[in-house]
Amino acid sequence: MTLMLIAHLSDLHLYTERSETGQAPPDIRYIVEQIVSDLLSLEPRPDLVVISGDLADGGTDDDYQLIRQLLTPLPMPIMAVPGNHDRREAMRRVLGGWLVGLQEGKFLHSRVNINGVTLLGLDSVIVGKPQGALCRERLNWLEGELRKAQPLTFLVMHHPPFMTGNPHWDAYSLIEGRERFRQIIDASPKRILCGHIHQPLHTQWGPHYGAIAGSPAFQYNLVPGSAATPIEHNVSYCYPLHCCQPDGSVLVHLRHIT
């Protein structure tokens, strides 16, 4: 295994005509352009970019065409899973031949092996719902893929399988399949990269490292232990860079976009 950099983005919420959430700002495309510019400025550049869902904010074909246009300057492969504001059919139709590792089938799962690291992307979407699920079919796929995985394995999914400490968000995270998911992955430590919460968060979940990336579209400022409904805060955006070391350890650095 050689040194490798993975950039973790999430919740871009790009749109062309209508914001489904009503929260994504009209200048979000320019913020994404700043992120792309920052990624291109790095030396060495990341070996891979992963996006943990909500690429679009409504998921029309035009939305995904815009996403492809904005991210095309990046020379490294891009792996992505859908979020609850994406649309599977349009995402596969426009981005299917462009995203790396995308699997065939009704779910938008992904598998990437690069520099001795395995990354598995899980489609946790419930159509029409903000919550996430991993049904038997999806969990069976994961179980089979893990039999062929490298010791250092990343799992990329939109909905966090672990608790965030905020009862509002925990009710909108992974609500189905969490127990079996945990049973399947507990054989060895995994690194779980998620989105959905719109605030950076890191946790140790049993033997596993879990991380939620923030969102360049709009962010919350969750207070640990608070039961209050999250509200938007105007805070700076940063994305994590996971630096995989030859000995299998991983350092996480934050890149701030101003």
Tab-separated table of C-alpha atoms in Angstrom:
chain	number	residue	atom	x	y	z
A	1	MET	CA	0.000	0.000	0.000
A	2	THR	CA	1.304	3.451	-0.941
A	3	LEU	CA	0.433	6.879	0.452
A	4	MET	CA	-2.960	7.980	-0.856
A	5	LEU	CA	-5.171	11.059	-0.479
A	6	ILE	CA	-8.987	10.863	-0.483
A	7	ALA	CA	-11.013	14.104	-0.556
A	8	HIS	CA	-14.446	13.744	1.035
A	9	LEU	CA	-17.170	16.096	-0.235
A	10	SER	CA	-20.885	15.962	0.471
A	11	ASP	CA	-24.226	17.720	0.080
A	12	LEU	CA	-23.391	20.029	-2.808
A	13	HIS	CA	-27.112	20.621	-3.467
A	14	LEU	CA	-26.497	21.942	-6.970
A	15	TYR	CA	-29.509	22.919	-9.053
A	16	THR	CA	-30.275	24.704	-12.299
A	17	GLU	CA	-33.813	26.061	-11.922
A	18	ARG	CA	-35.419	25.046	-8.637
A	19	SER	CA	-34.016	24.243	-5.203
A	20	GLU	CA	-35.976	21.334	-3.742
A	21	THR	CA	-34.972	22.222	-0.181
A	22	GLY	CA	-35.445	25.946	-0.702
A	23	GLN	CA	-32.235	26.406	1.285
A	24	ALA	CA	-29.490	25.948	-1.298
A	25	PRO	CA	-28.188	29.408	-2.279
A	26	PRO	CA	-28.373	30.590	-5.896
A	27	ASP	CA	-24.576	30.998	-5.980
A	28	ILE	CA	-23.838	27.402	-4.935
A	29	ARG	CA	-22.211	26.669	-8.307
A	30	TYR	CA	-19.585	29.334	-7.604
A	31	ILE	CA	-18.837	27.841	-4.190
A	32	VAL	CA	-18.326	24.443	-5.830
A	33	GLU	CA	-15.997	26.087	-8.343
A	34	GLN	CA	-13.925	27.335	-5.385
A	35	ILE	CA	-13.735	23.796	-4.011
A	36	VAL	CA	-12.601	22.479	-7.387
A	37	SER	CA	-9.986	25.233	-7.579
A	38	ASP	CA	-8.706	24.302	-4.131
A	39	LEU	CA	-8.478	20.615	-5.033
A	40	LEU	CA	-6.508	21.518	-8.155
A	41	SER	CA	-4.111	23.634	-6.089
A	42	LEU	CA	-3.036	20.736	-3.881
A	43	GLU	CA	0.350	19.123	-4.392
A	44	PRO	CA	0.148	16.212	-4.358
A	45	ARG	CA	-3.415	16.165	-5.588
A	46	PRO	CA	-5.934	13.711	-4.140
A	47	ASP	CA	-6.020	10.288	-5.752
A	48	LEU	CA	-9.783	10.113	-5.440
A	49	VAL	CA	-12.756	12.349	-4.615
A	50	VAL	CA	-15.751	10.771	-2.872
A	51	ILE	CA	-19.124	12.521	-2.582
A	52	SER	CA	-21.500	11.157	0.054
A	53	GLY	CA	-24.807	12.130	-1.501
A	54	ASP	CA	-27.078	15.059	-2.305
A	55	LEU	CA	-25.041	16.052	-5.318
A	56	ALA	CA	-28.198	17.711	-6.632
A	57	ASP	CA	-31.032	19.564	-4.932
A	58	GLY	CA	-33.860	17.956	-6.843
A	59	GLY	CA	-32.105	15.709	-9.331
A	60	THR	CA	-33.114	16.763	-12.838
A	61	ASP	CA	-31.008	15.771	-15.840
A	62	ASP	CA	-29.960	19.420	-16.142
A	63	ASP	CA	-28.840	19.425	-12.514
A	64	TYR	CA	-26.541	16.469	-13.135
A	65	GLN	CA	-25.264	18.008	-16.357
A	66	LEU	CA	-24.265	21.054	-14.287
A	67	ILE	CA	-22.567	18.842	-11.703
A	68	ARG	CA	-20.608	17.075	-14.419
A	69	GLN	CA	-19.643	20.401	-15.988
A	70	LEU	CA	-18.385	21.844	-12.693
A	71	LEU	CA	-16.423	18.746	-11.653
A	72	THR	CA	-14.968	17.839	-15.065
A	73	PRO	CA	-11.802	19.955	-14.481
A	74	LEU	CA	-10.795	17.498	-11.748
A	75	PRO	CA	-8.326	14.976	-13.214
A	76	MET	CA	-8.792	12.373	-10.479
A	77	PRO	CA	-11.626	9.804	-10.439
A	78	ILE	CA	-14.842	10.711	-8.620
A	79	MET	CA	-16.949	8.210	-6.689
A	80	ALA	CA	-20.425	9.187	-5.476
A	81	VAL	CA	-23.495	7.736	-3.779
A	82	PRO	CA	-27.003	9.221	-3.934
A	83	GLY	CA	-28.628	11.235	-1.168
A	84	ASN	CA	-32.291	11.819	-0.425
A	85	HIS	CA	-32.429	14.849	-2.768
A	86	ASP	CA	-30.888	12.920	-5.669
A	87	ARG	CA	-32.834	10.882	-8.224
A	88	ARG	CA	-31.385	7.489	-9.092
A	89	GLU	CA	-32.531	7.317	-12.712
A	90	ALA	CA	-31.312	10.787	-13.691
A	91	MET	CA	-28.070	10.379	-11.748
A	92	ARG	CA	-27.267	7.107	-13.516
A	93	ARG	CA	-28.400	8.426	-16.896
A	94	VAL	CA	-26.156	11.500	-16.808
A	95	LEU	CA	-23.291	10.447	-14.538
A	96	GLY	CA	-23.310	6.655	-14.909
A	97	GLY	CA	-20.459	6.433	-17.416
A	98	TRP	CA	-18.455	9.134	-15.665
A	99	LEU	CA	-18.456	8.188	-11.987
A	100	VAL	CA	-15.874	5.573	-11.086
A	101	GLY	CA	-16.898	2.156	-9.782
A	102	LEU	CA	-20.665	2.501	-10.242
A	103	GLN	CA	-22.341	-0.921	-10.184
A	104	GLU	CA	-25.189	-2.210	-12.320
A	105	GLY	CA	-28.616	-2.749	-10.788
A	106	LYS	CA	-31.439	-0.744	-9.264
A	107	PHE	CA	-29.282	0.673	-6.472
A	108	LEU	CA	-26.411	3.082	-7.057
A	109	HIS	CA	-23.716	1.121	-5.231
A	110	SER	CA	-20.031	1.594	-6.043
A	111	ARG	CA	-16.796	-0.322	-5.622
A	112	VAL	CA	-13.301	1.115	-6.051
A	113	ASN	CA	-9.944	-0.521	-5.355
A	114	ILE	CA	-7.055	1.915	-5.487
A	115	ASN	CA	-3.530	1.804	-4.066
A	116	GLY	CA	-4.334	-1.064	-1.717
A	117	VAL	CA	-7.515	0.569	-0.367
A	118	THR	CA	-11.111	-0.594	-0.936
A	119	LEU	CA	-13.988	1.892	-1.058
A	120	LEU	CA	-17.575	0.650	-1.098
A	121	GLY	CA	-20.383	3.100	-1.822
A	122	LEU	CA	-23.802	2.205	-0.414
A	123	ASP	CA	-27.111	3.541	-1.714
A	124	SER	CA	-29.119	4.205	1.476
A	125	VAL	CA	-31.977	6.169	-0.128
A	126	ILE	CA	-35.666	5.603	0.605
A	127	VAL	CA	-37.481	7.139	-2.367
A	128	GLY	CA	-39.474	10.176	-1.283
A	129	LYS	CA	-38.224	10.100	2.310
A	130	PRO	CA	-35.443	12.006	4.095
A	131	GLN	CA	-34.544	8.971	6.211
A	132	GLY	CA	-32.232	6.210	5.053
A	133	ALA	CA	-32.419	2.415	4.907
A	134	LEU	CA	-30.313	-0.609	4.105
A	135	CYS	CA	-32.663	-3.426	3.124
A	136	ARG	CA	-31.713	-7.104	2.921
A	137	GLU	CA	-30.706	-6.847	-0.746
A	138	ARG	CA	-28.367	-3.927	-0.107
A	139	LEU	CA	-26.853	-5.536	2.981
A	140	ASN	CA	-26.322	-8.823	1.122
A	141	TRP	CA	-24.394	-6.876	-1.538
A	142	LEU	CA	-22.226	-5.279	1.146
A	143	GLU	CA	-21.551	-8.606	2.829
A	144	GLY	CA	-20.400	-10.151	-0.446
A	145	GLU	CA	-18.187	-7.200	-1.365
A	146	LEU	CA	-16.489	-7.150	2.031
A	147	ARG	CA	-15.244	-10.699	1.444
A	148	LYS	CA	-13.036	-9.223	-1.310
A	149	ALA	CA	-12.046	-6.037	0.516
A	150	GLN	CA	-8.600	-4.803	1.517
A	151	PRO	CA	-7.750	-4.442	5.233
A	152	LEU	CA	-8.155	-0.660	4.880
A	153	THR	CA	-11.767	-0.243	3.751
A	154	PHE	CA	-13.892	2.894	3.502
A	155	LEU	CA	-17.690	2.706	3.417
A	156	VAL	CA	-19.350	5.722	1.786
A	157	MET	CA	-23.049	6.360	2.409
A	158	HIS	CA	-25.343	9.350	2.737
A	159	HIS	CA	-27.191	8.533	5.957
A	160	PRO	CA	-25.102	8.087	9.128
A	161	PRO	CA	-25.550	4.667	10.778
A	162	PHE	CA	-24.281	6.053	14.113
A	163	MET	CA	-25.945	8.511	16.474
A	164	THR	CA	-25.084	12.205	16.170
A	165	GLY	CA	-26.255	13.235	19.643
A	166	ASN	CA	-29.074	15.376	18.270
A	167	PRO	CA	-32.527	13.729	18.479
A	168	HIS	CA	-33.805	15.707	15.492
A	169	TRP	CA	-31.118	14.447	13.118
A	170	ASP	CA	-30.947	10.941	14.574
A	171	ALA	CA	-34.591	10.440	13.577
A	172	TYR	CA	-33.661	11.297	9.977
A	173	SER	CA	-30.542	9.144	9.683
A	174	LEU	CA	-30.353	5.397	8.957
A	175	ILE	CA	-33.614	4.039	10.369
A	176	GLU	CA	-33.591	0.545	8.839
A	177	GLY	CA	-30.836	-2.070	8.710
A	178	ARG	CA	-28.483	-0.523	11.256
A	179	GLU	CA	-28.214	-3.641	13.433
A	180	ARG	CA	-27.331	-6.041	10.616
A	181	PHE	CA	-25.058	-3.437	9.041
A	182	ARG	CA	-23.129	-3.331	12.305
A	183	GLN	CA	-22.966	-7.128	12.484
A	184	ILE	CA	-21.624	-7.348	8.933
A	185	ILE	CA	-18.866	-4.774	9.362
A	186	ASP	CA	-17.737	-5.628	12.901
A	187	ALA	CA	-15.295	-8.329	11.775
A	188	SER	CA	-12.639	-5.650	11.237
A	189	PRO	CA	-12.364	-1.859	11.644
A	190	LYS	CA	-13.874	0.223	8.839
A	191	ARG	CA	-13.878	3.932	8.040
A	192	ILE	CA	-17.404	5.245	7.377
A	193	LEU	CA	-17.864	8.482	5.420
A	194	CYS	CA	-21.332	10.078	5.467
A	195	GLY	CA	-23.216	13.281	4.740
A	196	HIS	CA	-26.807	14.443	5.305
A	197	ILE	CA	-26.242	16.311	8.606
A	198	HIS	CA	-24.647	19.463	7.146
A	199	GLN	CA	-22.123	19.759	9.941
A	200	PRO	CA	-18.672	18.131	10.244
A	201	LEU	CA	-18.635	15.393	12.871
A	202	HIS	CA	-16.162	12.647	13.798
A	203	THR	CA	-16.863	9.649	16.022
A	204	GLN	CA	-15.508	6.303	17.148
A	205	TRP	CA	-18.337	3.798	16.651
A	206	GLY	CA	-17.128	0.601	18.261
A	207	PRO	CA	-13.977	-0.319	16.290
A	208	HIS	CA	-14.980	1.942	13.405
A	209	TYR	CA	-14.149	5.538	12.578
A	210	GLY	CA	-17.122	7.579	11.395
A	211	ALA	CA	-17.096	11.004	9.752
A	212	ILE	CA	-19.771	13.336	8.458
A	213	ALA	CA	-18.695	15.995	5.982
A	214	GLY	CA	-20.219	19.445	6.082
A	215	SER	CA	-22.061	21.081	3.198
A	216	PRO	CA	-20.961	24.018	1.051
A	217	ALA	CA	-24.645	24.823	0.408
A	218	PHE	CA	-25.828	25.472	3.971
A	219	GLN	CA	-24.612	24.309	7.354
A	220	TYR	CA	-25.918	23.816	10.865
A	221	ASN	CA	-24.152	24.367	14.149
A	222	LEU	CA	-25.243	21.471	16.313
A	223	VAL	CA	-24.559	21.649	20.027
A	224	PRO	CA	-23.711	18.239	21.590
A	225	GLY	CA	-26.493	17.092	23.895
A	226	SER	CA	-28.953	19.734	22.702
A	227	ALA	CA	-32.511	18.650	21.914
A	228	ALA	CA	-33.207	21.841	19.966
A	229	THR	CA	-34.117	21.706	16.287
A	230	PRO	CA	-30.976	22.606	14.302
A	231	ILE	CA	-30.941	26.003	12.636
A	232	GLU	CA	-28.691	27.288	9.890
A	233	HIS	CA	-25.505	29.123	10.825
A	234	ASN	CA	-23.227	31.156	8.625
A	235	VAL	CA	-20.017	29.238	9.310
A	236	SER	CA	-17.033	28.630	7.068
A	237	TYR	CA	-16.977	25.481	4.975
A	238	CYS	CA	-14.217	22.912	5.108
A	239	TYR	CA	-13.777	19.481	3.583
A	240	PRO	CA	-11.678	16.614	4.976
A	241	LEU	CA	-8.657	15.064	3.296
A	242	HIS	CA	-8.010	11.488	4.403
A	243	CYS	CA	-4.310	10.730	4.073
A	244	CYS	CA	-3.820	6.963	3.997
A	245	GLN	CA	-0.343	5.972	5.172
A	246	PRO	CA	1.676	2.969	3.963
A	247	ASP	CA	1.313	1.349	7.418
A	248	GLY	CA	-2.507	1.438	7.149
A	249	SER	CA	-3.056	4.401	9.467
A	250	VAL	CA	-5.021	7.453	8.291
A	251	LEU	CA	-4.529	11.131	9.039
A	252	VAL	CA	-7.442	13.539	8.516
A	253	HIS	CA	-6.697	17.136	7.518
A	254	LEU	CA	-9.283	19.883	6.953
A	255	ARG	CA	-9.210	22.225	3.984
A	256	HIS	CA	-11.015	25.502	4.649
A	257	ILE	CA	-12.733	27.294	1.765
A	258	THR	CA	-13.019	31.017	2.388
